Amino acid sequence: MTTTSTTSGPSAGGPLLDLHALVVAVRRRRRLWCSMALLGLLVGAAVAVLLPPQPSAVTKVLVAHKEDQPNDPGTLIRTDVELLRTTRIADKALQALKSPEKPEDFMQDYGGVGLTNNLLQINATGDSDAQAVARAKALADAFVADHVKRIQQAADAEAKTLLAQRDRMRDELAQVNKAIGEGPPKSGPKASASMESLFARRAELTSRIADFGQRAAEARIGTPQLVAGTQIVDAPRAVRHSLPKTAVTNAAIGLVLGLVLGLAVAAVGTLVADRPVLRREIAANLGASVIAELPRRSPLLWRRRRIRAARARLTTSLARTVRGSAEGVSLLELGSARSTGEIALDLAGELAADGPVSVVDALPGSQLAGRRHKPGDPTVVSGERAAALSPQERRLGVGSVAPGTAWTDLQYLGAQTVLVVRAGHGSAAWLHTVARQLADQRIAVIGVVLIDPDPRDRTDGTLWDGLNTALRGQNERLARQNGGGTSHAVQAVGDGRPRTERLPISAARVPDSDQEAR
């Protein structure tokens, strides 16, 4: 005996995330991410037109450092960039511009970029090109003046320190010379050694005094080179902005951002919604094989012909199945009410050659019964008038298994049914609910007609290790004709071949999960 369990999650042995199904589901939601990409493109272009950039100016300053090294990683120029954005530089520039603006506010309108270890680029904005150029020039002059002042102050401080050391040693040398001039107090070996140490000290002090004097001179000599090396090498000029170029750039950025955001939303929505799209998933969740497919409508002419041909083949196949059935057959839709109604009308027209056929419309809103009747169309009655039909007249029920369905009324539409399901419409949990409710009502599922399948889906929608829906429908008819209350189920044996087992009808259930416990 086969036991089943109901679950909407992944099977115990299956992967937690089916990348194939995820890619297919995201591709099917291309309207969403294409719309978001188009929206991002339009917003980017609109921003470029409605919010044009402020007038700006640029200038370049060559900055000489005393500590310059060939292997400098750019620490000195980064320090200069930060010094540029100080209130001292901003205040000096505002003084040159004779502007009452606060330095803190002015600092928001300019910035610096270190292009190389010694090249600083200054960018400034303003209300007009002339104001932006004036601001860039004032900032460059203020920075050069501040940098030169700091160099001179550092050189003066170093020279002053060296000269102070030289003067201290000169005082000490004077004391040593005085001691040598007075001579030793008395003769002897100790007196001679003392004089020798004084002469050695005088020679050392003389050498160090000359060295400090030379270093102080060099410190001051190097300053003019640094001062001359710090200068404006590129005069301030206004930056020309091209509206078409800016619009194209912003539109491209908006397109990419919108596309990425749309794909992310589509992927997250797919994972959260858990709506099966592949044939194998829909068949496994419904417990019935996919027996036919029908593409969605298309405005293209060559696709219309292909869709009409596919509908004709579907009508012929369903007509063959209905003719061979001794019991009533219904079409139950899930997310495809319009397509199901059209299929029912085509099928009724095909069966009209064998005798009178009536379509029982149990769709929400009586979509078929309320439509305008055309000559040659089959008879369509609502569910309330179905009891008045002649017993000799063939009935073709059309209903829905969408949320809110009156499940107990489905058995009056037909003991067998064909599910017409739109791919990606129902969640896995609801597909399990449909299979469970139909089994409880003892409605045999002949198969599934998949509406709007993914054209790149290469999965198999046939249940090889589950209940064979076609055999089950035949066995149901035999059991009812013989008056027995039995149904047949197909169970996979160890060698992978199906075998038939007779079960009570109450136990013949559509599998609620992808795997059966044996």
Tab-separated table of C-alpha atoms in Angstrom, residues 40-469:
chain	number	residue	atom	x	y	z
A	40	GLY	CA	16.160	53.514	-14.478
A	41	LEU	CA	17.180	54.615	-17.975
A	42	LEU	CA	14.453	57.274	-18.096
A	43	VAL	CA	15.202	58.507	-14.582
A	44	GLY	CA	18.918	58.795	-15.376
A	45	ALA	CA	18.245	60.785	-18.530
A	46	ALA	CA	15.703	62.964	-16.722
A	47	VAL	CA	18.165	63.732	-13.932
A	48	ALA	CA	20.716	64.916	-16.492
A	49	VAL	CA	18.141	67.229	-18.098
A	50	LEU	CA	16.302	68.481	-15.012
A	51	LEU	CA	19.280	68.651	-12.647
A	52	PRO	CA	22.227	69.876	-14.722
A	53	PRO	CA	25.603	70.086	-12.954
A	54	GLN	CA	26.697	73.380	-11.432
A	55	PRO	CA	29.219	75.533	-13.310
A	56	SER	CA	32.671	74.398	-12.251
A	57	ALA	CA	36.305	75.282	-12.830
A	58	VAL	CA	39.562	73.363	-12.448
A	59	THR	CA	43.207	74.266	-11.939
A	60	LYS	CA	46.392	72.309	-11.250
A	61	VAL	CA	49.174	73.162	-8.815
A	62	LEU	CA	52.676	71.683	-8.745
A	63	VAL	CA	53.602	71.160	-5.092
A	64	ALA	CA	57.269	70.720	-4.075
A	65	HIS	CA	58.071	68.940	-0.821
A	66	LYS	CA	61.337	68.857	1.039
A	67	GLU	CA	60.633	65.253	2.018
A	68	ASP	CA	59.958	64.065	-1.550
A	69	GLN	CA	61.091	60.490	-2.168
A	70	PRO	CA	60.870	58.389	-5.350
A	71	ASN	CA	58.984	55.650	-3.463
A	72	ASP	CA	56.518	57.964	-1.747
A	73	PRO	CA	53.067	56.226	-1.757
A	74	GLY	CA	51.235	59.565	-2.025
A	75	THR	CA	51.089	60.450	1.661
A	76	LEU	CA	52.376	63.986	1.129
A	77	ILE	CA	49.904	64.867	-1.638
A	78	ARG	CA	47.018	63.438	0.403
A	79	THR	CA	48.115	65.706	3.238
A	80	ASP	CA	48.019	68.653	0.843
A	81	VAL	CA	44.491	67.699	-0.216
A	82	GLU	CA	43.351	67.722	3.382
A	83	LEU	CA	45.157	71.002	4.060
A	84	LEU	CA	43.302	72.510	1.114
A	85	ARG	CA	40.018	71.699	2.827
A	86	THR	CA	40.761	73.725	5.964
A	87	THR	CA	39.143	76.906	7.185
A	88	ARG	CA	42.493	78.721	6.972
A	89	ILE	CA	42.782	78.207	3.198
A	90	ALA	CA	39.064	78.847	2.717
A	91	ASP	CA	39.249	82.091	4.741
A	92	LYS	CA	42.239	83.400	2.756
A	93	ALA	CA	40.492	82.595	-0.536
A	94	LEU	CA	37.303	84.372	0.633
A	95	GLN	CA	39.368	87.387	1.645
A	96	ALA	CA	40.863	87.515	-1.844
A	97	LEU	CA	37.372	87.214	-3.340
A	98	LYS	CA	36.003	89.792	-0.867
A	99	SER	CA	33.119	87.451	-0.156
A	100	PRO	CA	31.130	87.520	3.117
A	101	GLU	CA	30.473	83.765	2.881
A	102	LYS	CA	31.457	81.618	5.830
A	103	PRO	CA	34.521	79.381	5.368
A	104	GLU	CA	32.538	76.343	6.530
A	105	ASP	CA	29.946	76.894	3.794
A	106	PHE	CA	32.561	77.688	1.180
A	107	MET	CA	34.360	74.407	1.874
A	108	GLN	CA	31.332	72.526	0.491
A	109	ASP	CA	31.854	74.111	-2.944
A	110	TYR	CA	35.394	72.967	-3.700
A	111	GLY	CA	37.725	70.019	-3.336
A	112	GLY	CA	41.118	68.658	-4.277
A	113	VAL	CA	42.457	65.528	-5.938
A	114	GLY	CA	46.026	64.266	-5.882
A	115	LEU	CA	46.864	63.315	-9.448
A	116	THR	CA	50.502	62.387	-8.710
A	117	ASN	CA	52.876	62.731	-5.770
A	118	ASN	CA	53.441	66.404	-6.623
A	119	LEU	CA	50.426	67.447	-8.732
A	120	LEU	CA	47.286	68.723	-7.042
A	121	GLN	CA	44.048	69.403	-8.918
A	122	ILE	CA	41.614	71.908	-7.413
A	123	ASN	CA	37.922	71.791	-8.383
A	124	ALA	CA	35.544	74.624	-7.510
A	125	THR	CA	31.898	75.309	-8.284
A	126	GLY	CA	29.920	78.549	-8.448
A	127	ASP	CA	26.779	80.202	-9.673
A	128	SER	CA	28.443	80.942	-13.021
A	129	ASP	CA	31.554	79.990	-14.938
A	130	ALA	CA	33.235	83.294	-14.071
A	131	GLN	CA	32.591	82.824	-10.366
A	132	ALA	CA	33.853	79.244	-10.489
A	133	VAL	CA	37.076	80.331	-12.243
A	134	ALA	CA	37.605	83.128	-9.725
A	135	ARG	CA	37.123	80.736	-6.840
A	136	ALA	CA	39.568	78.213	-8.301
A	137	LYS	CA	42.209	80.921	-8.792
A	138	ALA	CA	41.743	82.293	-5.274
A	139	LEU	CA	42.046	78.817	-3.802
A	140	ALA	CA	45.188	78.034	-5.817
A	141	ASP	CA	46.832	81.311	-4.788
A	142	ALA	CA	45.885	80.818	-1.158
A	143	PHE	CA	47.216	77.263	-1.156
A	144	VAL	CA	50.527	78.254	-2.826
A	145	ALA	CA	51.016	81.142	-0.425
A	146	ASP	CA	50.251	78.946	2.569
A	147	HIS	CA	52.553	76.183	1.339
A	148	VAL	CA	55.422	78.644	0.703
A	149	LYS	CA	54.896	80.212	4.112
A	150	ARG	CA	55.068	76.833	5.800
A	151	ILE	CA	58.269	75.987	3.901
A	152	GLN	CA	59.912	79.258	4.919
A	153	GLN	CA	58.818	78.897	8.508
A	154	ALA	CA	60.222	75.388	8.639
A	155	ALA	CA	63.515	76.505	7.062
A	156	ASP	CA	63.815	79.486	9.423
A	157	ALA	CA	63.104	77.311	12.437
A	158	GLU	CA	65.725	74.771	11.352
A	159	ALA	CA	68.332	77.461	10.628
A	160	LYS	CA	67.588	79.157	13.925
A	161	THR	CA	68.104	75.902	15.801
A	162	LEU	CA	71.382	75.218	14.031
A	163	LEU	CA	72.661	78.759	14.678
A	164	ALA	CA	71.694	78.492	18.331
A	165	GLN	CA	73.764	75.322	18.588
A	166	ARG	CA	76.663	77.061	16.840
A	167	ASP	CA	76.531	80.029	19.276
A	168	ARG	CA	76.469	77.716	22.266
A	169	MET	CA	79.569	75.942	20.991
A	170	ARG	CA	81.279	79.281	20.342
A	171	ASP	CA	80.761	80.206	24.002
A	172	GLU	CA	82.222	76.901	25.024
A	173	LEU	CA	85.158	77.445	22.648
A	174	ALA	CA	85.818	80.818	24.214
A	175	GLN	CA	86.049	79.185	27.618
A	176	VAL	CA	88.442	76.562	26.267
A	177	ASN	CA	90.647	79.249	24.669
A	178	LYS	CA	90.668	81.169	27.928
A	179	ALA	CA	91.814	78.077	29.796
A	180	ILE	CA	94.553	77.468	27.259
A	181	GLY	CA	95.744	81.104	27.462
A	182	GLU	CA	96.122	81.025	31.235
A	183	GLY	CA	98.384	78.015	30.878
A	184	PRO	CA	98.825	75.124	33.354
A	185	PRO	CA	99.013	76.084	37.061
A	186	LYS	CA	102.032	73.916	37.545
A	187	SER	CA	104.324	71.693	35.607
A	188	GLY	CA	104.232	67.948	35.568
A	189	PRO	CA	102.749	65.017	33.700
A	190	LYS	CA	99.204	65.843	34.813
A	191	ALA	CA	99.494	69.419	33.637
A	192	SER	CA	100.691	68.300	30.209
A	193	ALA	CA	97.766	65.855	29.839
A	194	SER	CA	95.302	68.583	30.792
A	195	MET	CA	96.636	70.938	28.141
A	196	GLU	CA	96.442	68.224	25.477
A	197	SER	CA	92.756	67.577	26.289
A	198	LEU	CA	91.997	71.307	26.046
A	199	PHE	CA	93.648	71.530	22.625
A	200	ALA	CA	91.680	68.457	21.433
A	201	ARG	CA	88.426	69.939	22.710
A	202	ARG	CA	89.155	73.245	20.951
A	203	ALA	CA	89.758	71.449	17.661
A	204	GLU	CA	86.490	69.492	18.034
A	205	LEU	CA	84.464	72.598	18.853
A	206	THR	CA	85.955	74.493	15.944
A	207	SER	CA	84.987	71.686	13.557
A	208	ARG	CA	81.436	71.440	14.910
A	209	ILE	CA	80.940	75.203	14.798
A	210	ALA	CA	81.897	75.215	11.113
A	211	ASP	CA	79.552	72.265	10.475
A	212	PHE	CA	76.537	73.926	12.123
A	213	GLY	CA	77.175	77.114	10.216
A	214	GLN	CA	77.286	75.209	6.926
A	215	ARG	CA	74.072	73.300	7.706
A	216	ALA	CA	72.243	76.490	8.584
A	217	ALA	CA	73.315	78.037	5.293
A	218	GLU	CA	72.199	74.958	3.350
A	219	ALA	CA	68.799	75.014	5.081
A	220	ARG	CA	68.200	78.534	3.880
A	221	ILE	CA	69.677	77.898	0.446
A	222	GLY	CA	67.223	74.986	-0.214
A	223	THR	CA	64.163	77.039	0.590
A	224	PRO	CA	64.116	79.119	-2.625
A	225	GLN	CA	64.121	75.958	-4.724
A	226	LEU	CA	61.044	74.634	-2.944
A	227	VAL	CA	59.351	78.012	-3.180
A	228	ALA	CA	60.045	78.254	-6.889
A	229	GLY	CA	58.910	74.647	-7.443
A	230	THR	CA	55.455	75.292	-5.950
A	231	GLN	CA	53.417	77.055	-8.608
A	232	ILE	CA	50.226	76.970	-10.664
A	233	VAL	CA	50.993	74.929	-13.776
A	234	ASP	CA	47.487	74.927	-15.283
A	235	ALA	CA	45.589	78.206	-15.171
A	236	PRO	CA	42.026	78.062	-13.845
A	237	ARG	CA	39.496	77.328	-16.579
A	238	ALA	CA	35.797	76.525	-16.728
A	239	VAL	CA	34.774	72.915	-17.266
A	240	ARG	CA	32.438	72.465	-20.202
A	241	HIS	CA	29.577	70.004	-19.625
A	242	SER	CA	28.013	68.225	-22.579
A	243	LEU	CA	24.316	67.636	-21.960
A	244	PRO	CA	23.998	64.745	-24.459
A	245	LYS	CA	27.075	63.015	-23.036
A	246	THR	CA	25.874	63.492	-19.457
A	247	ALA	CA	22.403	62.270	-20.371
A	248	VAL	CA	23.791	59.143	-22.051
A	249	THR	CA	26.099	58.424	-19.111
A	250	ASN	CA	23.364	58.878	-16.522
A	251	ALA	CA	20.928	56.851	-18.612
A	252	ALA	CA	23.425	53.983	-18.881
A	253	ILE	CA	24.027	54.047	-15.137
A	254	GLY	CA	20.281	54.127	-14.459
A	255	LEU	CA	19.735	51.264	-16.903
A	256	VAL	CA	22.308	49.054	-15.176
A	257	LEU	CA	21.075	49.900	-11.679
A	258	GLY	CA	17.442	49.338	-12.671
A	259	LEU	CA	18.292	46.032	-14.335
A	260	VAL	CA	20.231	44.788	-11.323
A	261	LEU	CA	17.487	45.873	-8.940
A	262	GLY	CA	14.819	44.308	-11.128
A	263	LEU	CA	16.661	40.983	-11.329
A	264	ALA	CA	17.168	41.009	-7.559
A	265	VAL	CA	13.481	41.708	-6.925
A	266	ALA	CA	12.444	39.024	-9.409
A	267	ALA	CA	14.785	36.444	-7.842
A	268	VAL	CA	13.677	37.219	-4.287
A	269	GLY	CA	10.019	37.228	-5.314
A	270	THR	CA	10.455	33.879	-7.029
A	271	LEU	CA	12.048	32.292	-3.964
A	272	VAL	CA	9.421	33.698	-1.621
A	273	ALA	CA	6.395	32.892	-3.798
A	274	ASP	CA	7.567	29.328	-4.628
A	275	ARG	CA	5.513	29.101	-7.828
A	276	PRO	CA	6.509	26.072	-9.927
A	277	VAL	CA	7.270	26.814	-13.572
A	278	LEU	CA	8.959	23.693	-14.937
A	279	ARG	CA	6.934	20.771	-16.241
A	280	ARG	CA	8.460	18.333	-13.793
A	281	GLU	CA	7.614	20.540	-10.811
A	282	ILE	CA	4.008	21.144	-11.854
A	283	ALA	CA	3.471	17.455	-12.587
A	284	ALA	CA	5.060	16.397	-9.310
A	285	ASN	CA	3.022	18.845	-7.219
A	286	LEU	CA	-0.279	18.024	-8.933
A	287	GLY	CA	0.372	14.291	-9.115
A	288	ALA	CA	-0.574	14.265	-12.808
A	289	SER	CA	1.426	14.241	-16.011
A	290	VAL	CA	1.539	17.130	-18.456
A	291	ILE	CA	-0.222	15.831	-21.562
A	292	ALA	CA	-0.297	19.006	-23.685
A	293	GLU	CA	0.904	22.578	-23.841
A	294	LEU	CA	-0.492	25.781	-25.285
A	295	PRO	CA	1.613	28.927	-25.793
A	296	ARG	CA	0.210	32.259	-24.719
A	297	ARG	CA	-1.227	34.790	-27.141
A	298	SER	CA	1.174	36.763	-29.290
A	299	PRO	CA	0.720	39.820	-31.509
A	300	LEU	CA	3.122	38.371	-34.091
A	301	LEU	CA	1.418	36.821	-37.103
A	302	TRP	CA	3.682	33.784	-37.472
A	303	ARG	CA	3.262	32.994	-33.804
A	304	ARG	CA	-0.505	33.273	-34.122
A	305	ARG	CA	-0.492	30.580	-36.795
A	306	ARG	CA	1.675	28.398	-34.584
A	307	ILE	CA	-0.674	28.906	-31.630
A	308	ARG	CA	-3.738	28.065	-33.750
A	309	ALA	CA	-2.033	24.877	-34.915
A	310	ALA	CA	-1.167	23.946	-31.332
A	311	ARG	CA	-4.773	24.585	-30.230
A	312	ALA	CA	-6.076	22.420	-33.059
A	313	ARG	CA	-3.804	19.550	-32.000
A	314	LEU	CA	-4.876	20.005	-28.385
A	315	THR	CA	-8.562	19.941	-29.361
A	316	THR	CA	-8.104	16.776	-31.366
A	317	SER	CA	-6.262	15.052	-28.531
A	318	LEU	CA	-8.820	16.041	-25.914
A	319	ALA	CA	-11.693	15.045	-28.185
A	320	ARG	CA	-10.166	11.590	-28.589
A	321	THR	CA	-9.902	11.267	-24.813
A	322	VAL	CA	-13.464	12.469	-24.176
A	323	ARG	CA	-14.941	10.154	-26.820
A	324	GLY	CA	-13.267	7.197	-25.155
A	325	SER	CA	-14.612	8.088	-21.734
A	326	ALA	CA	-17.900	6.658	-20.495
A	327	GLU	CA	-18.098	9.344	-17.797
A	328	GLY	CA	-18.352	13.085	-17.867
A	329	VAL	CA	-15.152	15.056	-18.383
A	330	SER	CA	-14.511	18.576	-17.117
A	331	LEU	CA	-11.896	21.241	-17.687
A	332	LEU	CA	-10.708	22.914	-14.485
A	333	GLU	CA	-8.592	26.027	-14.782
A	334	LEU	CA	-5.954	27.561	-12.550
A	335	GLY	CA	-4.878	31.004	-13.688
A	336	SER	CA	-6.130	30.525	-17.262
A	337	ALA	CA	-9.912	31.055	-17.281
A	338	ARG	CA	-9.980	32.662	-20.730
A	339	SER	CA	-7.854	29.962	-22.369
A	340	THR	CA	-9.873	27.233	-20.656
A	341	GLY	CA	-13.125	28.675	-21.994
A	342	GLU	CA	-11.734	28.815	-25.519
A	343	ILE	CA	-10.465	25.238	-25.254
A	344	ALA	CA	-13.889	24.115	-24.007
A	345	LEU	CA	-15.677	25.792	-26.907
A	346	ASP	CA	-13.263	24.292	-29.452
A	347	LEU	CA	-13.650	20.863	-27.851
A	348	ALA	CA	-17.451	21.116	-27.828
A	349	GLY	CA	-17.383	22.084	-31.499
A	350	GLU	CA	-15.234	19.051	-32.264
A	351	LEU	CA	-17.580	16.730	-30.347
A	352	ALA	CA	-20.686	18.196	-31.933
A	353	ALA	CA	-20.223	15.859	-34.888
A	354	ASP	CA	-20.999	12.893	-32.587
A	355	GLY	CA	-24.154	14.377	-31.093
A	356	PRO	CA	-25.480	17.286	-29.075
A	357	VAL	CA	-22.971	18.789	-26.645
A	358	SER	CA	-23.553	21.348	-23.929
A	359	VAL	CA	-20.916	23.278	-22.059
A	360	VAL	CA	-21.666	23.722	-18.351
A	361	ASP	CA	-20.103	27.008	-17.295
A	362	ALA	CA	-19.033	27.014	-13.642
A	363	LEU	CA	-16.303	29.609	-14.057
A	364	PRO	CA	-16.365	32.613	-11.712
A	365	GLY	CA	-18.693	35.222	-13.198
A	366	SER	CA	-20.141	32.785	-15.758
A	367	GLN	CA	-17.727	33.991	-18.410
A	368	LEU	CA	-18.951	31.566	-21.086
A	369	ALA	CA	-22.664	31.722	-20.310
A	370	GLY	CA	-22.603	35.514	-20.373
A	371	ARG	CA	-20.820	35.846	-23.701
A	372	ARG	CA	-22.631	36.701	-26.941
A	373	HIS	CA	-23.818	33.585	-28.720
A	374	LYS	CA	-22.739	33.264	-32.349
A	375	PRO	CA	-24.191	30.955	-35.001
A	376	GLY	CA	-22.527	27.577	-34.860
A	377	ASP	CA	-21.370	27.956	-31.240
A	378	PRO	CA	-22.184	25.077	-28.875
A	379	THR	CA	-24.836	25.450	-26.218
A	380	VAL	CA	-23.520	27.041	-23.059
A	381	VAL	CA	-25.499	26.879	-19.823
A	382	SER	CA	-24.690	28.033	-16.336
A	383	GLY	CA	-24.193	25.608	-13.498
A	384	GLU	CA	-27.707	26.238	-12.126
A	385	ARG	CA	-29.355	25.143	-15.388
A	386	ALA	CA	-27.220	22.038	-15.868
A	387	ALA	CA	-29.871	19.801	-14.245
A	388	ALA	CA	-32.374	20.658	-16.988
A	389	LEU	CA	-30.193	19.155	-19.724
A	390	SER	CA	-31.185	15.893	-21.378
A	391	PRO	CA	-29.419	12.770	-20.069
A	392	GLN	CA	-28.630	11.762	-23.663
A	393	GLU	CA	-26.789	15.033	-24.262
A	394	ARG	CA	-23.040	15.030	-23.677
A	395	ARG	CA	-21.892	17.479	-21.035
A	396	LEU	CA	-18.576	19.245	-20.880
A	397	GLY	CA	-18.022	21.000	-17.560
A	398	VAL	CA	-15.798	24.038	-17.192
A	399	GLY	CA	-14.783	25.137	-13.698
A	400	SER	CA	-11.997	26.542	-11.592
A	401	VAL	CA	-9.699	25.292	-8.859
A	402	ALA	CA	-8.530	28.751	-7.864
A	403	PRO	CA	-8.652	29.806	-4.190
A	404	GLY	CA	-12.266	30.068	-3.056
A	405	THR	CA	-13.474	27.107	-5.114
A	406	ALA	CA	-16.497	25.156	-3.893
A	407	TRP	CA	-14.804	21.767	-4.014
A	408	THR	CA	-17.957	19.698	-3.493
A	409	ASP	CA	-19.516	21.172	-6.658
A	410	LEU	CA	-16.707	19.959	-8.908
A	411	GLN	CA	-17.945	16.366	-8.931
A	412	TYR	CA	-21.112	17.471	-10.771
A	413	LEU	CA	-19.004	18.797	-13.643
A	414	GLY	CA	-17.496	15.422	-14.384
A	415	ALA	CA	-15.967	12.371	-12.756
A	416	GLN	CA	-12.800	12.948	-14.742
A	417	THR	CA	-11.035	16.220	-15.369
A	418	VAL	CA	-8.269	17.863	-17.290
A	419	LEU	CA	-6.448	20.561	-15.360
A	420	VAL	CA	-5.611	23.649	-17.403
A	421	VAL	CA	-2.836	25.352	-15.442
A	422	ARG	CA	-0.870	28.469	-16.297
A	423	ALA	CA	2.809	27.950	-15.551
A	424	GLY	CA	4.037	29.975	-12.607
A	425	HIS	CA	0.545	30.960	-11.418
A	426	GLY	CA	-0.136	28.732	-8.432
A	427	SER	CA	2.202	28.135	-5.530
A	428	ALA	CA	3.485	24.677	-4.717
A	429	ALA	CA	1.307	24.566	-1.605
A	430	TRP	CA	-1.835	25.369	-3.600
A	431	LEU	CA	-1.026	22.763	-6.263
A	432	HIS	CA	-0.815	20.208	-3.449
A	433	THR	CA	-4.177	21.447	-2.172
A	434	VAL	CA	-5.773	21.011	-5.601
A	435	ALA	CA	-4.446	17.467	-5.935
A	436	ARG	CA	-5.644	16.603	-2.430
A	437	GLN	CA	-9.128	18.062	-2.893
A	438	LEU	CA	-9.691	16.361	-6.258
A	439	ALA	CA	-8.666	13.036	-4.764
A	440	ASP	CA	-11.081	13.555	-1.878
A	441	GLN	CA	-13.892	14.214	-4.373
A	442	ARG	CA	-12.881	11.059	-6.298
A	443	ILE	CA	-12.299	13.092	-9.433
A	444	ALA	CA	-9.737	11.362	-11.638
A	445	VAL	CA	-7.188	13.695	-13.240
A	446	ILE	CA	-6.584	12.653	-16.831
A	447	GLY	CA	-3.673	15.041	-17.210
A	448	VAL	CA	-2.515	18.632	-17.174
A	449	VAL	CA	-2.658	21.120	-20.045
A	450	LEU	CA	0.111	23.645	-19.428
A	451	ILE	CA	-0.629	27.198	-20.541
A	452	ASP	CA	2.215	29.599	-21.322
A	453	PRO	CA	5.078	27.104	-20.793
A	454	ASP	CA	8.641	28.266	-20.812
A	455	PRO	CA	9.983	27.726	-24.357
A	456	ARG	CA	13.381	26.704	-22.987
A	457	ASP	CA	12.024	24.172	-20.528
A	458	ARG	CA	13.483	20.762	-21.352
A	459	THR	CA	12.238	18.918	-18.260
A	460	ASP	CA	9.931	15.909	-18.492
A	461	GLY	CA	6.368	16.419	-17.266
A	462	THR	CA	5.545	12.702	-17.140
A	463	LEU	CA	5.294	10.962	-13.762
A	464	TRP	CA	7.288	7.775	-14.189
A	465	ASP	CA	7.502	6.820	-10.522
A	466	GLY	CA	4.088	8.101	-9.405
A	467	LEU	CA	0.445	7.442	-10.224
A	468	ASN	CA	-0.152	6.920	-13.926
A	469	THR	CA	-3.106	9.213	-14.472
